[in-house]
Coordinates of C-alpha atoms and ligand atoms in Angstrom, one line a residue:
X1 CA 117.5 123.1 96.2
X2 CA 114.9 120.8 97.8
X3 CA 116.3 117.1 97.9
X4 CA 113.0 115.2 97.1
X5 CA 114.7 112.1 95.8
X6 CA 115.9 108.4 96.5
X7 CA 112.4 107.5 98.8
X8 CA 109.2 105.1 97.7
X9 CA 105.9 107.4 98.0
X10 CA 103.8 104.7 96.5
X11 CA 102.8 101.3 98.3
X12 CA 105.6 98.7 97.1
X13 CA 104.9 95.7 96.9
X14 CA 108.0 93.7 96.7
X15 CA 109.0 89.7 95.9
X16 CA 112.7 89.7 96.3
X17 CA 113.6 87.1 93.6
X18 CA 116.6 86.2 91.7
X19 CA 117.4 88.9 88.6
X20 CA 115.7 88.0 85.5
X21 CA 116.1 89.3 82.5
X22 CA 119.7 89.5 81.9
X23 CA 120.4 90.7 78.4
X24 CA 118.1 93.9 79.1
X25 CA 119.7 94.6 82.5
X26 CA 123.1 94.4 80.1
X27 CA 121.4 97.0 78.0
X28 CA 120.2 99.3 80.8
X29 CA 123.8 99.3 82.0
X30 CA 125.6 100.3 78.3
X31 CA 122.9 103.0 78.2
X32 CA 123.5 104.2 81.6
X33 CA 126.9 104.0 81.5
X34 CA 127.2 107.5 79.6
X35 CA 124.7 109.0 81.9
X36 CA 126.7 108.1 84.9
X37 CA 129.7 109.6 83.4
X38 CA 128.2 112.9 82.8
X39 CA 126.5 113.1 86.3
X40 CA 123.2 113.3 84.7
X41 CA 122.5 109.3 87.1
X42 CA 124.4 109.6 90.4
X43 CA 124.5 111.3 93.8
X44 CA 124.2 114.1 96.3
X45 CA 127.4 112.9 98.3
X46 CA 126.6 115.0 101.0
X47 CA 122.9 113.9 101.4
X48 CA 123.8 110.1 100.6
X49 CA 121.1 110.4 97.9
X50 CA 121.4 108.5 94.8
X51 CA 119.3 110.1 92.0
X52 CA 118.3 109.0 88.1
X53 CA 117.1 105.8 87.2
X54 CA 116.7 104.2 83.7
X55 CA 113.9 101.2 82.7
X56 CA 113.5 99.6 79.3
X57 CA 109.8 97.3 78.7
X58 CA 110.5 94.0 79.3
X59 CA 108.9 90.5 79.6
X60 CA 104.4 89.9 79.6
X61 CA 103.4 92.8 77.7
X62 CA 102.8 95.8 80.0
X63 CA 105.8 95.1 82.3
X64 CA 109.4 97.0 82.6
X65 CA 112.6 96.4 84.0
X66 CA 113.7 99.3 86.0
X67 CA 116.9 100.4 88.0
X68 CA 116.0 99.3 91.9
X69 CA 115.6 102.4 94.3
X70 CA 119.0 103.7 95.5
X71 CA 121.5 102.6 92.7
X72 CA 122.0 106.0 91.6
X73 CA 125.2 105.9 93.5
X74 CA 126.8 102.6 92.3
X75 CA 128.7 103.0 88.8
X76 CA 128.6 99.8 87.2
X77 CA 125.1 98.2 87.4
X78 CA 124.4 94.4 86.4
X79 CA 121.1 92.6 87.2
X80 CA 121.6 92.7 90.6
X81 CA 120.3 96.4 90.5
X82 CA 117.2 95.9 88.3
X83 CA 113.4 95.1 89.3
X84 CA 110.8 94.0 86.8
X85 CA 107.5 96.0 86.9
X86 CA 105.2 93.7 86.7
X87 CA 101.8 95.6 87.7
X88 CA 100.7 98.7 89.3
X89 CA 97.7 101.2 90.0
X90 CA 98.1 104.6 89.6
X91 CA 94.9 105.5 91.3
X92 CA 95.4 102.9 94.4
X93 CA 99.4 104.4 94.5
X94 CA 100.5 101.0 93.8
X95 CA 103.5 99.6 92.1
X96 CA 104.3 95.2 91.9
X97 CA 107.6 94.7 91.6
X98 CA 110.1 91.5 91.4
X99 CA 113.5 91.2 91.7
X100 CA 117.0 91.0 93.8
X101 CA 116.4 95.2 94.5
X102 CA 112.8 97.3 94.9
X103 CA 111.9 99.5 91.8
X104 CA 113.0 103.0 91.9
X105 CA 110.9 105.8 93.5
X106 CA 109.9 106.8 90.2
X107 CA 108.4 103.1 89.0
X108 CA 105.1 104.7 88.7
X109 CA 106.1 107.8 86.5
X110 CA 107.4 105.2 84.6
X111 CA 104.6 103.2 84.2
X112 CA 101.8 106.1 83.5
X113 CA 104.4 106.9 80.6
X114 CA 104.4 103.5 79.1
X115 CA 101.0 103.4 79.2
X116 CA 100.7 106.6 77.1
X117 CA 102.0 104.4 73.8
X118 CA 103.0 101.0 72.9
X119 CA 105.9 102.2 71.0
X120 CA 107.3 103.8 73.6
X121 CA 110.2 101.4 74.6
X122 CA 112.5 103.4 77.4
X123 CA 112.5 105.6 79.6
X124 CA 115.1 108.2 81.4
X125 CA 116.0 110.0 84.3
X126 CA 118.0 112.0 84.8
X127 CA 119.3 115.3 87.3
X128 CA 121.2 117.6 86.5
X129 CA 121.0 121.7 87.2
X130 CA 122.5 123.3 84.3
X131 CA 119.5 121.2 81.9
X132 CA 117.0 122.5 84.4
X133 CA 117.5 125.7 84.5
X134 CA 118.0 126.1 80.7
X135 CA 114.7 124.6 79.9
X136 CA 112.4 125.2 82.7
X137 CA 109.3 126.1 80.5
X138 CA 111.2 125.5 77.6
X139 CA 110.8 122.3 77.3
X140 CA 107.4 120.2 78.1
X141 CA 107.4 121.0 81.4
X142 CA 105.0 119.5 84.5
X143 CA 103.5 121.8 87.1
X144 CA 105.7 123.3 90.1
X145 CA 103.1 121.8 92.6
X146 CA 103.6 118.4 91.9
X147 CA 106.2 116.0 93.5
X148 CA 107.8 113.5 92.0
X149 CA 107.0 109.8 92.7
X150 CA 103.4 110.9 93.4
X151 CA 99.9 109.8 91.3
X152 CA 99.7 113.4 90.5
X153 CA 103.3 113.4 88.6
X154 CA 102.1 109.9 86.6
X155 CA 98.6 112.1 85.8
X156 CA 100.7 115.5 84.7
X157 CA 103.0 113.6 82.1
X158 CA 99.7 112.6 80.7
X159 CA 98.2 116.0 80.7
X160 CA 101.7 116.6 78.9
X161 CA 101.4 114.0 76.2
X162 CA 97.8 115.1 75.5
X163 CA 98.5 118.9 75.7
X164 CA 101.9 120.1 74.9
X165 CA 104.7 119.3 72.3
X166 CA 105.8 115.8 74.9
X167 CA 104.4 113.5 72.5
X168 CA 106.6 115.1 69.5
X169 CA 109.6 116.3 71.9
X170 CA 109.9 113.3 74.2
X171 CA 111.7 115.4 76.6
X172 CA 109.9 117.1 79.5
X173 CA 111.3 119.1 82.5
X174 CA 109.7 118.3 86.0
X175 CA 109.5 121.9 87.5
X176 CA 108.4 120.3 91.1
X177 CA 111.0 117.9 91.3
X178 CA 114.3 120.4 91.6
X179 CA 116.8 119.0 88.9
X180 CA 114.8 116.6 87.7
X181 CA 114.4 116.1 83.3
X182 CA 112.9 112.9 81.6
X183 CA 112.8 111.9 78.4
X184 CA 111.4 108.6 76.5
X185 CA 112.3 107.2 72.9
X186 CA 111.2 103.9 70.8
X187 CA 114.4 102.4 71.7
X188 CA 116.7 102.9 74.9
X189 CA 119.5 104.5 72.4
X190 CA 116.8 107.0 71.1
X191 CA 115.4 107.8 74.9
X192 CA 119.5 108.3 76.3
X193 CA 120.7 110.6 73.1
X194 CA 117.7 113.0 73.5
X195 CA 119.0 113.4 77.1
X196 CA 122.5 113.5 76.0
X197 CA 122.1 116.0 72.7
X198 CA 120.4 118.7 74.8
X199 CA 123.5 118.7 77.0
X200 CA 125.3 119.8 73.8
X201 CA 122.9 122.1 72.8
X202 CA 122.7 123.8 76.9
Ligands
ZN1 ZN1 114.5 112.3 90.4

């Protein structure tokens, strides 16, 4: 496989600040905690690469509080590893983060997907071979030619929520990003069961 993973594509702009937000960094963490613990959020040990990231909406209306970039890797989080999106443009490749840690790599997937829906509340995501290989093309899935992290991954999961099942199944399988599986829900519980009932059913 193709370790694409763990590095900011977009133009970050960063205000290192204190955490904020602390009862939904507490909620990331219970919600990520059984991720973690099925290796579905970690890291390649032998690239160093931490991978998965989880980010609930959160503060003004439009932002999100995310996992900061590289925290795949550490398993107990607390608001020291969470950025709040605050603005972004997918067009310009720009994401606006503040916080103690920069937004993951994928802040911008993120934040083409909230835009899809209001009621969309969380997002996850998540690695993990066995779930890609079982439903490549089974599942919603985006087009082999696009990276992850990119303008063009933000623009597929839209193609995907206006053309495929995504919108119903709120699972999708990102066939240019080896490993790589997402999945969004109303509620943070909602978006991490639909991740961690298709384990059961692979
Ligand atoms: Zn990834």
């Amino acid at each position: 496989m193709t370790i694409d993973e763990g590095y900011i594509k977009y133009q970050s702009f960063w205000t290192k600040a204190p955490a904020t937000h602390p009862a939904a960094a507490e909620k990331l963490e219970s919600w990520r905690r059984p991720l973690f613990d099925a290796g579905l959020i970690g890291e390649y040990k032998e690239y160093g690469i931490g991978y998965g990231n989880i980010s609930i909406r959160c503060g003004e209306p439009g932002q999100f509080l995310i996992s900061g970039t590289q925290t795949g890797n550490v398993a107990t989080t607390d608001r020291a590893h969470y950025s709040l999106v605050t603005a972004w443009g997918i067009h310009a490749n720009r994401v606006c983060c503040v916080g103690p840690v920069q937004a993951s790599s994928e802040a911008m997937t993120h934040a083409a997907i909230y835009e899809l829906d209001l009621n969309i509340g969380a997002i996850v995501h998540v690695h993990s071979e066995v779930l890609w290989q079982r439903f490549l093309n089974v599942l919603p899935t985006t087009s082999p030619d696009v990276a992850y992290g990119t303008p063009e991954m933000a623009n597929e999961f839209r193609r995907l929520y206006r053309d495929t099942d995504f919108r119903k199944s709120a699972l999708a399988v990102m066939a240019g990003h080896d490993e790589g599986l997402l999945s969004f829900g109303d509620t943070l519980e909602e978006a991490t069961t639909r991740i961690l009932n298709l384990q059961e059913a692979a």
